Amino acid sequence: MTKWVYLFNEVKEAEKVAGGSWDAVKALVGGKGSGLLDMTRAGVPVPPFFTVTTEACNAYQKLGKFPAGLWDQELKALKAVEKQTGKKFGDPKNPLLVSCRSGAKFSMPGMMDTVLNLGLTDVTAAGMVKLTGNARFVYDSYRRLVEMFGSVVLGIPDESFEQPLHEYKHEKGYKLDTEMTAEDWAQMVEAFKAVIRKEKGFDFPQDPYKQLELATEAVFKSWNGKRAIDYRNATGISHTLGTAVNIQTMAFGNMGDDSATGVAFSRNPSTGDKKMMGEFLFNAQGEDVVAGIRNTNQIETLKDRMPKAYDEFMKIAARLEKHYKDMQDVEFTIERGKLWMLQTRNGKRTAQATVKMAVDMALEGLITKDEAVERVTPENVDTLLHPQFDNEAKKDAEKSGKLIAKGVNASPGAAVGQIYFDADMAEKMAKEGKQDTIMVRPFTKPDDVHGMIASKGVLTSEGGATSHAAVVARQFGIPCVVGASAIKIDLEKRLMNVGEIVVKEGEWISVDGTTGLIYVGKIPVTIPSIEEQVELMTLLKWADEICARKNIRSATDSGPTRGLQVWANADYPKDAQRARSYGAVGIGLCRTEHMFFEPERLPIVQEMILADSSEGRTSALNRLLPSQRKDFDGLFEAMDGYPVIIRLIDPPLHEFMPDEEKLLEEVVTMRVKGETAGLKAKEDLLESVKGMHESNPMMGLRGVRLSIVMPEIVEMQVRAIFEAAADCTLRGIVVKPEVMIPLTGTVKELDWIQPRLERIAAAVMGEKKIKFEYKFGSMIEIPRAAITAADVARNAEFFSFGTNDLTQMTYGYSRDDAERNFLITYQEQGILLKNPFQTIDRHGVGTLMQWAISEGRKTRPDLEVGICGEHGGDPDSIEWCHMIGNNYVSCSPFRVPIARLAAAHAALKHRPVVAKKPVAKKAAVKKVAAKKVVKKAVKKVAKKK
Ligand code: ADP
Ligand code: MG
Ligand code: MG
């Protein structure tokens, strides 16, 4: 018989069935269930419970009903819980009440359902009043049950219950729920029952077992609710895992002012600071805190009112953090002074907190540096380098009265957008209107998540740092401010106001999730400095150290045994400087052609192109030489000590010429107007431009082909490179120029051009009487070059994969046309899993690369290999580059930090397995002896019992 149910003390059994790893236990009994089992084992006070497995949920989804044996096992487990608590389910004298809680392998906060206070009926309620003498508490609990049962189990909209409560309070002149008396709540129980009768045509079940059965089924069903499915799609959680169900004895936080309920994070989930952050409410239950409907108390204030419970709670939280080696997100309830723990899990956090906690925990010795690096994702790093509001602009905005409110800084970052007051609108406008939206609500509910994800920022007027809006925003890295209570939101009129200032739907605001400040209008943003982010700098240094380890790649791989280096693509000295400050240790691609486009140079370039003799060309080029030399000079200086790869001219020449149609128009106008001055020159220019026309220029006269037809250009460029390098060397700068020839298709091209260029290099060094390291190499971007790499490597001292062109030519797609016309359809239809221009197609393009590397290194074992296409900044592609033996990846300066982390992740993931040393004999004997001692001790204890 399948075991569907695990009792609170059956953690061992769960481990055995799941097969050892804690991850497998989580898969079987869910994250919440595993935490409850683990806490119980550790002696933490947890209300007795049992857990129905995810397997039962999956079986239910298949069968459409409970699998055989499940209900019997639930009843049996319930008996055990009754025994443990001394209460009985459905017994009017001393009734056991339970919650029925969802809990999947990965936490999906608020996405699935939970019902509290199951077991209350008219009869047991009366019994509990007698028992506790606290009628207000009993009827508050009962009305919660009827409401939750109605909405969660029976699918009646929340509003149907909120409405009568609202009206009742209004009639009585109450503002707060706390003003409701026992009698009032008893009235609400009847009102809510009437709602169910009216909506469903039957009565709220008075049989506790029926309640339990239907609630279990509702939790199973909530796995496939819209909210849950949306959330899984957004987070990439598999749809086949299923949820577990936890049936747990109720702990009552609503028994009076000596009772409370709350949630807390063992460290600050927003900043990462090592200080607990939590909120609680006296005399409240369950989701009151998270729902953000009442103003919460800070956890520190619990110390004065309930010092004993507070101390115990702090100790437990610290212990849990140590045990799980991570920040914990815990739920607790205090019932008449007694603390109960209801949940623990690794808490969600912002990117900033992720980095800070990882570094702090490594420095505290809680985790290793490698683990710290593994905990941070490339997306986290990306988020940290995202724009933030400009400080000056913020001051100006404050002066001019644009600062309208301050709330709780729940999730950091700058968001500028147009406001929308509901999730559907926010999503619709973001998607269809293609605009930046900010979702504004009094508070959010799980049904609002789609609108939040679609928005650039979220603002609420109610709730605290652990409210739903805050938790979800942090998880998705959306800037968010909550509890900005100065803002009054009018959902009917679709506007919000702070005093006189009114902001209507569709108008712009700026939300600063880092400080909690709200501004009207748009505030300009700037890119944050990386140097000021101390923890991030430390973490990336650790990442570099991982890649620099001598044997992080096994010796059987082709090429280097160290990990990847990260270089950058930079054309200008200022880009190179940024790249260097972001940690790049080389320039993998400097494009030289834009240097020809500068306004004062372009006429000379055109003159050079139009010259009909080699002499004419050379004379124009000689005038370009000094400016080119200066460009390179700055680059070498910025990259002092590091290699700089300069690519010789690549695009077809027509790109430097005036547009053909425009020229024609000008000529025609001149003729019509009868202007003769300059007409002949224009006509000649038009003829030349026409003559340059190619039907497929990207596959035409460009790259090395152009250099062979017109070698003067690259000869000038090589002279400029080496003169600059020589000058820099004389100034004490260490230069490592590498000259890259683009678009090679056959080694014969290199045979033709490379010796000419090398002669120039030698000549310059002779003239300047100086020597320095340099290399000549080739781009690998044409499939034929990759296939014949063994030949190409005869000349090329380095390869650099130009994966944009290599992908275009391997697939036979022109990128612009593909992305515009059919790539999306291909992805939707599953023909392509990913866009191959963003992530390397390992099976095709990637395999060509792999072949090229191994063939190239057959000819030249120390061949230096890199990648300079956009893929060089993509984590998945970086992993592939690591696996096939690249020396480095080169990407845009802004992505360098991301690439450094991704390179370390790849290195750690693929590090060679070191065979474990066999335990030395002596030690082994000692271990056995120690085990025996423990066994004996255990036996002794057992006997005593
Ligand atoms: P979620 O996964 O959405 O957080 P939970 O199952 O944790 O849902 O329950 C929602 C709320 O109800 C939480 O605040 C939780 O602490 C509270 N709760 C659940 N079970 C009990 C219980 N047995 N006693 C007291 N409070 C409970
Ligand atoms: Mg819930
Ligand atoms: Mg919970």
mmCIF file of N, CA and C in Angstrom, residues 500-563:
data_model
loop_
_atom_site.group_PDB
_atom_site.id
_atom_site.type_symbol
_atom_site.label_atom_id
_atom_site.label_comp_id
_atom_site.label_asym_id
_atom_site.label_seq_id
_atom_site.Cartn_x
_atom_site.Cartn_y
_atom_site.Cartn_z
ATOM 1 N N GLU A 500 -3.629 68.299 -2.160
ATOM 2 C CA GLU A 500 -4.051 68.987 -3.384
ATOM 3 C C GLU A 500 -3.614 68.262 -4.657
ATOM 4 N N ILE A 501 -2.475 67.552 -4.518
ATOM 5 C CA ILE A 501 -1.889 66.951 -5.724
ATOM 6 C C ILE A 501 -2.665 65.708 -6.141
ATOM 7 N N VAL A 502 -3.164 65.736 -7.369
ATOM 8 C CA VAL A 502 -3.953 64.621 -7.871
ATOM 9 C C VAL A 502 -3.214 63.984 -9.049
ATOM 10 N N VAL A 503 -3.070 62.659 -9.018
ATOM 11 C CA VAL A 503 -2.468 61.958 -10.153
ATOM 12 C C VAL A 503 -3.512 61.001 -10.705
ATOM 13 N N LYS A 504 -3.820 61.180 -12.005
ATOM 14 C CA LYS A 504 -4.865 60.350 -12.602
ATOM 15 C C LYS A 504 -4.257 59.119 -13.259
ATOM 16 N N GLU A 505 -5.077 58.134 -13.490
ATOM 17 C CA GLU A 505 -4.618 56.932 -14.171
ATOM 18 C C GLU A 505 -3.982 57.318 -15.499
ATOM 19 N N GLY A 506 -2.843 56.701 -15.801
ATOM 20 C CA GLY A 506 -2.165 57.007 -17.055
ATOM 21 C C GLY A 506 -1.109 58.093 -16.923
ATOM 22 N N GLU A 507 -1.082 58.792 -15.794
ATOM 23 C CA GLU A 507 -0.056 59.825 -15.613
ATOM 24 C C GLU A 507 1.219 59.228 -15.021
ATOM 25 N N TRP A 508 2.302 60.005 -15.151
ATOM 26 C CA TRP A 508 3.625 59.484 -14.792
ATOM 27 C C TRP A 508 3.985 59.731 -13.335
ATOM 28 N N ILE A 509 4.587 58.718 -12.724
ATOM 29 C CA ILE A 509 5.222 58.936 -11.422
ATOM 30 C C ILE A 509 6.574 58.217 -11.406
ATOM 31 N N SER A 510 7.376 58.525 -10.399
ATOM 32 C CA SER A 510 8.650 57.844 -10.209
ATOM 33 C C SER A 510 8.654 57.240 -8.813
ATOM 34 N N VAL A 511 8.989 55.949 -8.736
ATOM 35 C CA VAL A 511 8.968 55.227 -7.471
ATOM 36 C C VAL A 511 10.392 54.795 -7.137
ATOM 37 N N ASP A 512 10.871 55.235 -5.979
ATOM 38 C CA ASP A 512 12.217 54.842 -5.574
ATOM 39 C C ASP A 512 12.141 53.758 -4.510
ATOM 40 N N GLY A 513 12.282 52.517 -4.956
ATOM 41 C CA GLY A 513 12.186 51.382 -4.038
ATOM 42 C C GLY A 513 13.352 51.309 -3.072
ATOM 43 N N THR A 514 14.418 52.047 -3.356
ATOM 44 C CA THR A 514 15.588 52.021 -2.478
ATOM 45 C C THR A 514 15.365 52.893 -1.240
ATOM 46 N N THR A 515 14.678 54.037 -1.429
ATOM 47 C CA THR A 515 14.471 54.958 -0.311
ATOM 48 C C THR A 515 13.026 55.008 0.157
ATOM 49 N N GLY A 516 12.108 54.500 -0.645
ATOM 50 C CA GLY A 516 10.690 54.554 -0.285
ATOM 51 C C GLY A 516 10.006 55.851 -0.698
ATOM 52 N N LEU A 517 10.704 56.680 -1.489
ATOM 53 C CA LEU A 517 10.134 57.975 -1.870
ATOM 54 C C LEU A 517 9.353 57.888 -3.185
ATOM 55 N N ILE A 518 8.269 58.675 -3.231
ATOM 56 C CA ILE A 518 7.404 58.700 -4.414
ATOM 57 C C ILE A 518 7.391 60.120 -4.985
ATOM 58 N N TYR A 519 7.600 60.235 -6.284
ATOM 59 C CA TYR A 519 7.605 61.537 -6.940
ATOM 60 C C TYR A 519 6.555 61.563 -8.047
ATOM 61 N N VAL A 520 5.998 62.739 -8.302
ATOM 62 C CA VAL A 520 5.177 62.847 -9.511
ATOM 63 C C VAL A 520 6.099 63.191 -10.669
ATOM 64 N N GLY A 521 5.739 62.739 -11.862
ATOM 65 C CA GLY A 521 6.549 63.022 -13.039
ATOM 66 C C GLY A 521 7.717 62.051 -13.176
ATOM 67 N N LYS A 522 8.548 62.349 -14.171
ATOM 68 C CA LYS A 522 9.666 61.439 -14.464
ATOM 69 C C LYS A 522 10.970 61.986 -13.884
ATOM 70 N N ILE A 523 11.657 61.181 -13.112
ATOM 71 C CA ILE A 523 12.963 61.566 -12.577
ATOM 72 C C ILE A 523 14.036 60.834 -13.401
ATOM 73 N N PRO A 524 15.063 61.556 -13.856
ATOM 74 C CA PRO A 524 16.099 60.889 -14.654
ATOM 75 C C PRO A 524 16.895 59.858 -13.848
ATOM 76 N N VAL A 525 17.399 58.849 -14.537
ATOM 77 C CA VAL A 525 18.141 57.783 -13.862
ATOM 78 C C VAL A 525 19.612 57.766 -14.293
ATOM 79 N N THR A 526 20.463 57.201 -13.459
ATOM 80 C CA THR A 526 21.887 57.037 -13.809
ATOM 81 C C THR A 526 22.309 55.607 -13.507
ATOM 82 N N ILE A 527 23.475 55.244 -14.055
ATOM 83 C CA ILE A 527 23.987 53.896 -13.822
ATOM 84 C C ILE A 527 24.801 53.894 -12.522
ATOM 85 N N PRO A 528 24.494 52.975 -11.619
ATOM 86 C CA PRO A 528 25.185 52.975 -10.324
ATOM 87 C C PRO A 528 26.660 52.603 -10.473
ATOM 88 N N SER A 529 27.487 53.117 -9.575
ATOM 89 C CA SER A 529 28.909 52.790 -9.672
ATOM 90 C C SER A 529 29.151 51.441 -9.018
ATOM 91 N N ILE A 530 29.983 50.648 -9.652
ATOM 92 C CA ILE A 530 30.237 49.301 -9.124
ATOM 93 C C ILE A 530 31.207 49.374 -7.951
ATOM 94 N N GLU A 531 32.103 50.370 -7.978
ATOM 95 C CA GLU A 531 33.114 50.460 -6.911
ATOM 96 C C GLU A 531 32.476 50.669 -5.549
ATOM 97 N N GLU A 532 31.302 51.333 -5.539
ATOM 98 C CA GLU A 532 30.671 51.593 -4.255
ATOM 99 C C GLU A 532 29.959 50.369 -3.700
ATOM 100 N N GLN A 533 29.796 49.348 -4.535
ATOM 101 C CA GLN A 533 29.088 48.156 -4.069
ATOM 102 C C GLN A 533 30.115 47.151 -3.565
ATOM 103 N N VAL A 534 30.514 47.363 -2.306
ATOM 104 C CA VAL A 534 31.649 46.638 -1.737
ATOM 105 C C VAL A 534 31.449 45.121 -1.778
ATOM 106 N N GLU A 535 30.255 44.665 -1.383
ATOM 107 C CA GLU A 535 30.040 43.218 -1.340
ATOM 108 C C GLU A 535 30.087 42.615 -2.742
ATOM 109 N N LEU A 536 29.530 43.324 -3.695
ATOM 110 C CA LEU A 536 29.540 42.803 -5.057
ATOM 111 C C LEU A 536 30.982 42.688 -5.564
ATOM 112 N N MET A 537 31.792 43.700 -5.274
ATOM 113 C CA MET A 537 33.195 43.666 -5.680
ATOM 114 C C MET A 537 33.902 42.457 -5.052
ATOM 115 N N THR A 538 33.606 42.215 -3.769
ATOM 116 C CA THR A 538 34.226 41.073 -3.085
ATOM 117 C C THR A 538 33.801 39.764 -3.742
ATOM 118 N N LEU A 539 32.507 39.651 -3.982
ATOM 119 C CA LEU A 539 31.997 38.415 -4.553
ATOM 120 C C LEU A 539 32.613 38.144 -5.929
ATOM 121 N N LEU A 540 32.729 39.197 -6.737
ATOM 122 C CA LEU A 540 33.278 39.013 -8.081
ATOM 123 C C LEU A 540 34.773 38.676 -8.014
ATOM 124 N N LYS A 541 35.430 39.203 -6.998
ATOM 125 C CA LYS A 541 36.841 38.850 -6.809
ATOM 126 C C LYS A 541 36.940 37.345 -6.515
ATOM 127 N N TRP A 542 36.046 36.857 -5.679
ATOM 128 C CA TRP A 542 36.039 35.412 -5.392
ATOM 129 C C TRP A 542 35.750 34.630 -6.673
ATOM 130 N N ALA A 543 34.857 35.164 -7.484
ATOM 131 C CA ALA A 543 34.534 34.485 -8.753
ATOM 132 C C ALA A 543 35.790 34.395 -9.622
ATOM 133 N N ASP A 544 36.534 35.506 -9.699
ATOM 134 C CA ASP A 544 37.770 35.497 -10.489
ATOM 135 C C ASP A 544 38.765 34.480 -9.943
ATOM 136 N N GLU A 545 38.822 34.403 -8.608
ATOM 137 C CA GLU A 545 39.777 33.464 -8.000
ATOM 138 C C GLU A 545 39.427 32.021 -8.360
ATOM 139 N N ILE A 546 38.131 31.750 -8.451
ATOM 140 C CA ILE A 546 37.713 30.394 -8.839
ATOM 141 C C ILE A 546 38.215 30.097 -10.253
ATOM 142 N N CYS A 547 38.006 31.060 -11.156
ATOM 143 C CA CYS A 547 38.414 30.846 -12.548
ATOM 144 C C CYS A 547 39.932 30.749 -12.684
ATOM 145 N N ALA A 548 40.647 31.380 -11.771
ATOM 146 C CA ALA A 548 42.107 31.391 -11.885
ATOM 147 C C ALA A 548 42.751 30.142 -11.283
ATOM 148 N N ARG A 549 41.940 29.301 -10.652
ATOM 149 C CA ARG A 549 42.523 28.089 -10.059
ATOM 150 C C ARG A 549 43.182 27.237 -11.131
ATOM 151 N N LYS A 550 44.303 26.662 -10.766
ATOM 152 C CA LYS A 550 45.132 25.979 -11.769
ATOM 153 C C LYS A 550 44.431 24.801 -12.424
ATOM 154 N N ASN A 551 43.697 24.027 -11.635
ATOM 155 C CA ASN A 551 43.135 22.810 -12.220
ATOM 156 C C ASN A 551 41.623 22.767 -12.161
ATOM 157 N N ILE A 552 41.010 23.909 -12.397
ATOM 158 C CA ILE A 552 39.560 23.950 -12.325
ATOM 159 C C ILE A 552 38.933 23.250 -13.538
ATOM 160 N N ARG A 553 39.713 23.210 -14.653
ATOM 161 C CA ARG A 553 39.281 22.367 -15.781
ATOM 162 C C ARG A 553 40.226 21.175 -15.851
ATOM 163 N N SER A 554 39.699 19.998 -16.157
ATOM 164 C CA SER A 554 40.558 18.818 -16.103
ATOM 165 C C SER A 554 41.538 18.827 -17.270
ATOM 166 N N ALA A 555 42.679 18.183 -17.057
ATOM 167 C CA ALA A 555 43.767 18.199 -18.042
ATOM 168 C C ALA A 555 43.365 17.487 -19.325
ATOM 169 N N THR A 556 42.311 16.689 -19.263
ATOM 170 C CA THR A 556 41.902 15.977 -20.471
ATOM 171 C C THR A 556 41.173 16.905 -21.449
ATOM 172 N N ASP A 557 40.661 18.036 -20.954
ATOM 173 C CA ASP A 557 40.030 18.997 -21.867
ATOM 174 C C ASP A 557 41.091 19.554 -22.810
ATOM 175 N N SER A 558 40.662 20.002 -23.957
ATOM 176 C CA SER A 558 41.634 20.652 -24.836
ATOM 177 C C SER A 558 41.921 22.026 -24.252
ATOM 178 N N GLY A 559 43.151 22.450 -24.362
ATOM 179 C CA GLY A 559 43.465 23.812 -23.977
ATOM 180 C C GLY A 559 43.666 24.033 -22.490
ATOM 181 N N PRO A 560 43.249 25.232 -22.023
ATOM 182 C CA PRO A 560 43.628 25.688 -20.693
ATOM 183 C C PRO A 560 43.011 24.836 -19.581
ATOM 184 N N THR A 561 43.707 24.745 -18.448
ATOM 185 C CA THR A 561 43.144 24.056 -17.285
ATOM 186 C C THR A 561 42.602 25.066 -16.286
ATOM 187 N N ARG A 562 42.851 26.357 -16.511
ATOM 188 C CA ARG A 562 42.208 27.382 -15.691
ATOM 189 C C ARG A 562 40.853 27.707 -16.291
ATOM 190 N N GLY A 563 40.072 28.458 -15.563
ATOM 191 C CA GLY A 563 38.750 28.830 -16.069
ATOM 192 C C GLY A 563 38.836 29.967 -17.082
#
